[in-house]
GROMACS .gro file of C-alpha atoms in nm:
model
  263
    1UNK     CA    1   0.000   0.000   0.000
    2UNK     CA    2   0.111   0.358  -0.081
    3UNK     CA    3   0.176   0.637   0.139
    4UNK     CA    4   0.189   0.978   0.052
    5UNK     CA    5   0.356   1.184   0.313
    6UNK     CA    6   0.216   1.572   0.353
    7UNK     CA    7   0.408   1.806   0.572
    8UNK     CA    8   0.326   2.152   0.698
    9UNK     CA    9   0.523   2.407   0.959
   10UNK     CA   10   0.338   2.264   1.263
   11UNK     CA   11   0.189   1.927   1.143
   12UNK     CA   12   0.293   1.603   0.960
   13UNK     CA   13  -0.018   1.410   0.790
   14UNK     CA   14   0.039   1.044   0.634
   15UNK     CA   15  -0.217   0.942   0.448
   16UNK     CA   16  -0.329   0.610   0.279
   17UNK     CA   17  -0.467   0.615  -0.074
   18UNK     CA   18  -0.754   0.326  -0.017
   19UNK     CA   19  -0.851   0.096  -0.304
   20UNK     CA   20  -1.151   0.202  -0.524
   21UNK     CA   21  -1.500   0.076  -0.356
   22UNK     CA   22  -1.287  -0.068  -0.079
   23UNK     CA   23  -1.359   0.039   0.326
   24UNK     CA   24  -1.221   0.432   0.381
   25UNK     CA   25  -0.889   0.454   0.534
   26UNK     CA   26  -0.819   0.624   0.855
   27UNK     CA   27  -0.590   0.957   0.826
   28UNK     CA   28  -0.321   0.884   1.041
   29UNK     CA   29  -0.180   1.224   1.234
   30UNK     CA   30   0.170   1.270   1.359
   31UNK     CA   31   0.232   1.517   1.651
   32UNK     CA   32   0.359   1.814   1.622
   33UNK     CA   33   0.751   1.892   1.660
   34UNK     CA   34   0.794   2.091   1.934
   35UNK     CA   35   1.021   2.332   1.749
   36UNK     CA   36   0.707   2.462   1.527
   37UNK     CA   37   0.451   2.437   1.799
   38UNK     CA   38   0.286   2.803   1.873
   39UNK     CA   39   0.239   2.893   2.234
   40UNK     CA   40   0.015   3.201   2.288
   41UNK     CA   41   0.196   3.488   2.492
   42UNK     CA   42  -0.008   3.770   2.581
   43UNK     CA   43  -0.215   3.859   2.248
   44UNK     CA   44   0.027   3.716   2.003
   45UNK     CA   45   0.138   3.350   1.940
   46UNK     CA   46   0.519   3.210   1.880
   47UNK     CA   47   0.697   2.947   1.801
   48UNK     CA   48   0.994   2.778   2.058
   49UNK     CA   49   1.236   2.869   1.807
   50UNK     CA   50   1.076   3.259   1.701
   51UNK     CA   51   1.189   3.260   2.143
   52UNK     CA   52   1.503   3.101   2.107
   53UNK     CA   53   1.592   3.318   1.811
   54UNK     CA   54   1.492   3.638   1.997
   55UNK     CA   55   1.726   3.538   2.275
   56UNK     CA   56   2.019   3.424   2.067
   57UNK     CA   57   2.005   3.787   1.900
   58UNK     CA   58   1.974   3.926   2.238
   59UNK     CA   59   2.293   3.700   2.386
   60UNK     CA   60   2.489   3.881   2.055
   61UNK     CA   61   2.404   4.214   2.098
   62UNK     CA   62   2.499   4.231   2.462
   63UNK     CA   63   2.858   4.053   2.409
   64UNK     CA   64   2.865   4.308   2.197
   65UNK     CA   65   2.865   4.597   2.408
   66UNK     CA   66   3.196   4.711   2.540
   67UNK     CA   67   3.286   5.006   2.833
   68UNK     CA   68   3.012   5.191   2.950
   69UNK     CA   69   2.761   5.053   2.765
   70UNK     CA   70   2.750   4.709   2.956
   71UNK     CA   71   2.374   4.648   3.004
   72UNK     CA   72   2.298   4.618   3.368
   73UNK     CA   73   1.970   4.422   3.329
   74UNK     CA   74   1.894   4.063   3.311
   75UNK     CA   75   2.074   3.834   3.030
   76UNK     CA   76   1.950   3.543   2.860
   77UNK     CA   77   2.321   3.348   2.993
   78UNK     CA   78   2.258   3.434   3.333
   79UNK     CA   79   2.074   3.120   3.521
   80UNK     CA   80   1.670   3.102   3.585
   81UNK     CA   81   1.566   3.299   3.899
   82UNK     CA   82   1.310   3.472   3.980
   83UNK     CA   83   1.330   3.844   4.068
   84UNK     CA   84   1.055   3.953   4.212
   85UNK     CA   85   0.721   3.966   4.260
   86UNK     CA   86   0.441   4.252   4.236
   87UNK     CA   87   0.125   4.272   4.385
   88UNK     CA   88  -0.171   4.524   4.338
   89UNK     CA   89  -0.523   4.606   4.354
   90UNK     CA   90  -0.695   4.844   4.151
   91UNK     CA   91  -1.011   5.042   4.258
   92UNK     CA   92  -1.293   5.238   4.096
   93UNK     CA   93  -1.281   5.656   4.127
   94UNK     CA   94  -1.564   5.626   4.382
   95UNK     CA   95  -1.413   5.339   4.548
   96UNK     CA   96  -1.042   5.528   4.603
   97UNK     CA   97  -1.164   5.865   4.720
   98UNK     CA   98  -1.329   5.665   5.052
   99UNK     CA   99  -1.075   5.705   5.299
  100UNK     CA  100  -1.228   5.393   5.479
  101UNK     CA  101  -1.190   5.170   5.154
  102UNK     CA  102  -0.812   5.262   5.089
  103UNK     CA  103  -0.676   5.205   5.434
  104UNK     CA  104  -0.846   4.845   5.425
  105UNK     CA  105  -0.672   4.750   5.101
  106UNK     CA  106  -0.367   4.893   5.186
  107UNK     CA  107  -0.323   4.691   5.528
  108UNK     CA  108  -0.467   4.388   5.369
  109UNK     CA  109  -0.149   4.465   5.113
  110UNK     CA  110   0.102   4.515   5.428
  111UNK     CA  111  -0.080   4.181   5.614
  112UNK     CA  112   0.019   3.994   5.302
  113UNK     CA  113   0.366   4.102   5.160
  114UNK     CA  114   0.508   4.195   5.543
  115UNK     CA  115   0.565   4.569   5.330
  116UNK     CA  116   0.408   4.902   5.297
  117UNK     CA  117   0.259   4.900   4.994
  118UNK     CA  118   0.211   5.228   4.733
  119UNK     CA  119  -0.043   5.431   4.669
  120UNK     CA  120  -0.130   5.424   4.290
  121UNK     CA  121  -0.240   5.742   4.099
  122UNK     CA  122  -0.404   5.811   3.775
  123UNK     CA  123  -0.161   5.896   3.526
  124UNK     CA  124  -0.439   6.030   3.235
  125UNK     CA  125  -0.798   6.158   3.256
  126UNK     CA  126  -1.060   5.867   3.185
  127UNK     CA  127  -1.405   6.026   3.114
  128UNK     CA  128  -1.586   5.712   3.111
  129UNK     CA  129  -1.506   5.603   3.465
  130UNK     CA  130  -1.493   5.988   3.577
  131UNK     CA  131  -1.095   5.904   3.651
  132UNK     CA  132  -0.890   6.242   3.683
  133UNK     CA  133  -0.540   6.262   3.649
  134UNK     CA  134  -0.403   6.229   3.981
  135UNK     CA  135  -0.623   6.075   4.177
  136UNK     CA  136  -0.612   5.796   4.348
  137UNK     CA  137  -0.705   5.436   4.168
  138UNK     CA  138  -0.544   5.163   4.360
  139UNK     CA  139  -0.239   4.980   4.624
  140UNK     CA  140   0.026   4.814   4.487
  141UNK     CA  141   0.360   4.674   4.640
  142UNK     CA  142   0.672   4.498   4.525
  143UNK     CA  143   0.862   4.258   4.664
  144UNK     CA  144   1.234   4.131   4.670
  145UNK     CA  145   1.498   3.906   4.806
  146UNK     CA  146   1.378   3.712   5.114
  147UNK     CA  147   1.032   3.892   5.143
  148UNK     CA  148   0.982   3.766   4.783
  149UNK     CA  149   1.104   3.373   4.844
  150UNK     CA  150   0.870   3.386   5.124
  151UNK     CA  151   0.545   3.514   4.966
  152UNK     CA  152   0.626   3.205   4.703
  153UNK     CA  153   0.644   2.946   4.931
  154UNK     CA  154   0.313   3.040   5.093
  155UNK     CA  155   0.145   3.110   4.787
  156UNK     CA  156   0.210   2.767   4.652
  157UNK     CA  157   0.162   2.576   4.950
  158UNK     CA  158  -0.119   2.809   5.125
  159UNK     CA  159  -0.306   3.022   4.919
  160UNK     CA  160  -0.356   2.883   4.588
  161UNK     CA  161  -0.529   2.603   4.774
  162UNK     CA  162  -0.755   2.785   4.882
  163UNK     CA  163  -0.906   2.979   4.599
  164UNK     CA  164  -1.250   2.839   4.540
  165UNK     CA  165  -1.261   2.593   4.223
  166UNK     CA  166  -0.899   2.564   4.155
  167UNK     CA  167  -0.781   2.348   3.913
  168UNK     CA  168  -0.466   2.550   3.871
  169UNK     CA  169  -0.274   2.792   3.671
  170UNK     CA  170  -0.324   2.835   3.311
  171UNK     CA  171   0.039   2.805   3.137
  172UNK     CA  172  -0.014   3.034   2.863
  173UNK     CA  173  -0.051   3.358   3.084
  174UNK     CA  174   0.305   3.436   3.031
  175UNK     CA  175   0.404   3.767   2.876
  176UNK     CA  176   0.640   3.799   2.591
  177UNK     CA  177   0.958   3.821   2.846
  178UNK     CA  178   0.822   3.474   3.029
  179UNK     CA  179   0.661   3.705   3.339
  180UNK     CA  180   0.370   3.532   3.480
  181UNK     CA  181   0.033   3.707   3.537
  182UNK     CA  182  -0.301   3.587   3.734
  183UNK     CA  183  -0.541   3.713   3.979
  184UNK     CA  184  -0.712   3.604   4.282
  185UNK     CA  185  -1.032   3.665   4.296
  186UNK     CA  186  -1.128   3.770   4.639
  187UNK     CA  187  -0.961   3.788   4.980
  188UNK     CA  188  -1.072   3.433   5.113
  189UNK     CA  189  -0.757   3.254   4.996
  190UNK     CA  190  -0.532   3.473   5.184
  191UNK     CA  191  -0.483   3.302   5.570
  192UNK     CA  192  -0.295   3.642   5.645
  193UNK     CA  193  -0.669   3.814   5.615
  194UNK     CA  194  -0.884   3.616   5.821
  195UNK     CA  195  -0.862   3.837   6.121
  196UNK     CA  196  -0.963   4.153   5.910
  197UNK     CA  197  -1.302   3.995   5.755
  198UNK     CA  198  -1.554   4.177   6.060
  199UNK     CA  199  -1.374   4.505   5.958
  200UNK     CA  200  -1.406   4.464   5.601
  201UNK     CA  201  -1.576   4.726   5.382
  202UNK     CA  202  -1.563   4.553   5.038
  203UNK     CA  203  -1.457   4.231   4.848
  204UNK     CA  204  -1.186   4.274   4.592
  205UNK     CA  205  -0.941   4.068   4.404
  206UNK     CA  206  -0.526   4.119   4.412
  207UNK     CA  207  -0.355   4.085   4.077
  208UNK     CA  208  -0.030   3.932   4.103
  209UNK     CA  209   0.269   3.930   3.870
  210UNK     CA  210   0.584   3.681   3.908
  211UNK     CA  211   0.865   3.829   3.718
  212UNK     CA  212   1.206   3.630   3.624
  213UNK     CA  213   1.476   3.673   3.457
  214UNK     CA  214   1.380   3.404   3.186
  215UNK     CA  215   1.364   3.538   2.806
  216UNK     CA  216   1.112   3.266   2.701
  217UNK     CA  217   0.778   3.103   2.802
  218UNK     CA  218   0.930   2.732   2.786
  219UNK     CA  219   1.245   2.837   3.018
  220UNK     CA  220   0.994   3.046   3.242
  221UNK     CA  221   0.762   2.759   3.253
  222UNK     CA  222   1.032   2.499   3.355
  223UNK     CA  223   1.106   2.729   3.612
  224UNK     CA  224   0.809   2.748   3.817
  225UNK     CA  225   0.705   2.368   3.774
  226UNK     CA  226   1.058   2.327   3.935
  227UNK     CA  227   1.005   2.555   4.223
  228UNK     CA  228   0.621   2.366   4.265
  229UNK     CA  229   0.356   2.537   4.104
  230UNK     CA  230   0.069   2.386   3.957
  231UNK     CA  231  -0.055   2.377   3.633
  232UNK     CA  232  -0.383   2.259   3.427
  233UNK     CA  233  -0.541   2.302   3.095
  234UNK     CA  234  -0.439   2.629   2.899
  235UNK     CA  235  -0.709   2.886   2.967
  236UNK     CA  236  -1.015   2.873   2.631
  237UNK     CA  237  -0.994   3.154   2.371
  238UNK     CA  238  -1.228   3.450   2.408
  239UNK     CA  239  -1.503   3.482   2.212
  240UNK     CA  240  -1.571   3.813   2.064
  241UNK     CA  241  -1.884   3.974   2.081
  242UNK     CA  242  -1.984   4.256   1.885
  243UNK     CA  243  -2.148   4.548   2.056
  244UNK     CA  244  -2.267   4.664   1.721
  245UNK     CA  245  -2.680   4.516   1.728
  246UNK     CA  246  -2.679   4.570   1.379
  247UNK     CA  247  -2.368   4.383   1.321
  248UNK     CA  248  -2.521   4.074   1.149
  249UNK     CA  249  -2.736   4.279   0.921
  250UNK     CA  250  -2.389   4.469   0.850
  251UNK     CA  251  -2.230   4.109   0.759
  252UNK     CA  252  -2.522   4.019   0.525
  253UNK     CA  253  -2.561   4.316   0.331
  254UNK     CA  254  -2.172   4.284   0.269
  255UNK     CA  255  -2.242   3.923   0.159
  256UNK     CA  256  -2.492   4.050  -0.072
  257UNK     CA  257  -2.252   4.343  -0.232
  258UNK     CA  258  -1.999   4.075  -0.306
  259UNK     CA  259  -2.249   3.833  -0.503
  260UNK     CA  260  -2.192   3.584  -0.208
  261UNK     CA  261  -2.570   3.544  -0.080
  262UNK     CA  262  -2.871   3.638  -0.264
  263UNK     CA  263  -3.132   3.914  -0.107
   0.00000   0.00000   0.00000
């Protein structure tokens, strides 16, 4: 029997040519090489090796660099760490200008990260939400060194358990630099805040960001399975909904014009 072998950038098809009148043959599919595998980062999608191009380029053009201009940053030959972690909460206009309101989330902040956090100010004028420039609009704190190591530990151990429905952490909510990105939800996960729930004014989530030194999601990825996290299924695509009502009319009339559908 014949095969006919098909290939493609991120798939490899073999497929049987079946006998005329005979049973039909099943399509047999190959998986994927890892090398041309896409992995969505933020909005965009890349391949392992787009990554491990971007950081080869990036490993030349800082050997490069001679005198002053030695980059004082991270670099991609430098082993995986992570450097630190940042933690914030962001408020509505209404919410931030209650004096009440701020001073809980910022000592819910200091409970949790053992650090003052910073107050967080409007940097441009949003009409919609009635945001001024310079007002308040949030808490956020960073953390570093020990304070950091610690705030991992319990987060793996304490408080991801104890987020309502978890069935852990997507893997493809890494950024473009391999910086990982989630949110908790509300304040019940964190043990640090149970003493604080009878003077509570509202419920609010924290967004959290773990930042490495790591140039690409597979390295970044590696990294925090090593250290413990967990991970499950890769978080569904979004489907887009117009806010247009007259959006399928819109697509049928243009149907129409082209000669695709008739009226």
């Amino acid at each position: 029997m014949a095969r006919t072998q098909a290939r493609s950038p991120s798939l490899v098809i073999c497929a049987a040519e079946p006998k005329p009148g005979g049973a039909p043959v099943e399509v047999e599919e190959e998986a994927a090489p890892s090398s041309f595998m896409k992995v969505k980062i933020g909005k965009k999608e890349y391949t392992i090796n787009e990554q491990d191009d971007r950081k080869t380029r990036k490993t030349k053009w800082l050997r490069s660099l001679k005198g002053k201009f030695v980059y004082r940053g991270p670099k991609p030959y430098d082993p995986d760490r992570f450097t630190k972690v940042s933690m914030s909460t962001t408020l509505m206009p209404k919410q931030a200008s209650n004096t009440k309101i701020m001073n809980q989330v910022i000592e819910e902040l200091r409970h949790i990260s053992g650090k003052h956090p910073v107050v967080v100010k409007a940097k441009v004028n949003n009409a919609k939400t009635g945001l001024r420039k310079g007002d308040a609009c949030g808490a956020k704190v960073s953390l570093e060194g020990q304070l950091m190591h610690d705030f991992l530990a319990r987060l793996n151990t304490i408080i991801l358990p104890r987020v309502r429905d978890f069935e852990g952490l997507f893997p493809n909510s890494f950024d473009n630099n391999g910086n990982y990105w989630f949110s908790v939800p509300t304040q019940e996960a964190f043990k640090e805040l149970d003493e604080l729930v009878d003077s509570r004014e509202i419920v609010h989530g924290f967004q959290i960001g773990i930042l490495n030194n790591c140039f690409t999601q597979p390295d970044a990825l590696k990294l925090m399975k090593d250290f413990g996290f967990p991970f499950g299924d890769p978080r569904p695509a979004r489907v887009r909904v117009s806010s247009d009502p007259y959006a399928k009319f819109k697509k049928r009339a243009k149907k129409v014009r082209k000669g695709l559908k008739k009226v």
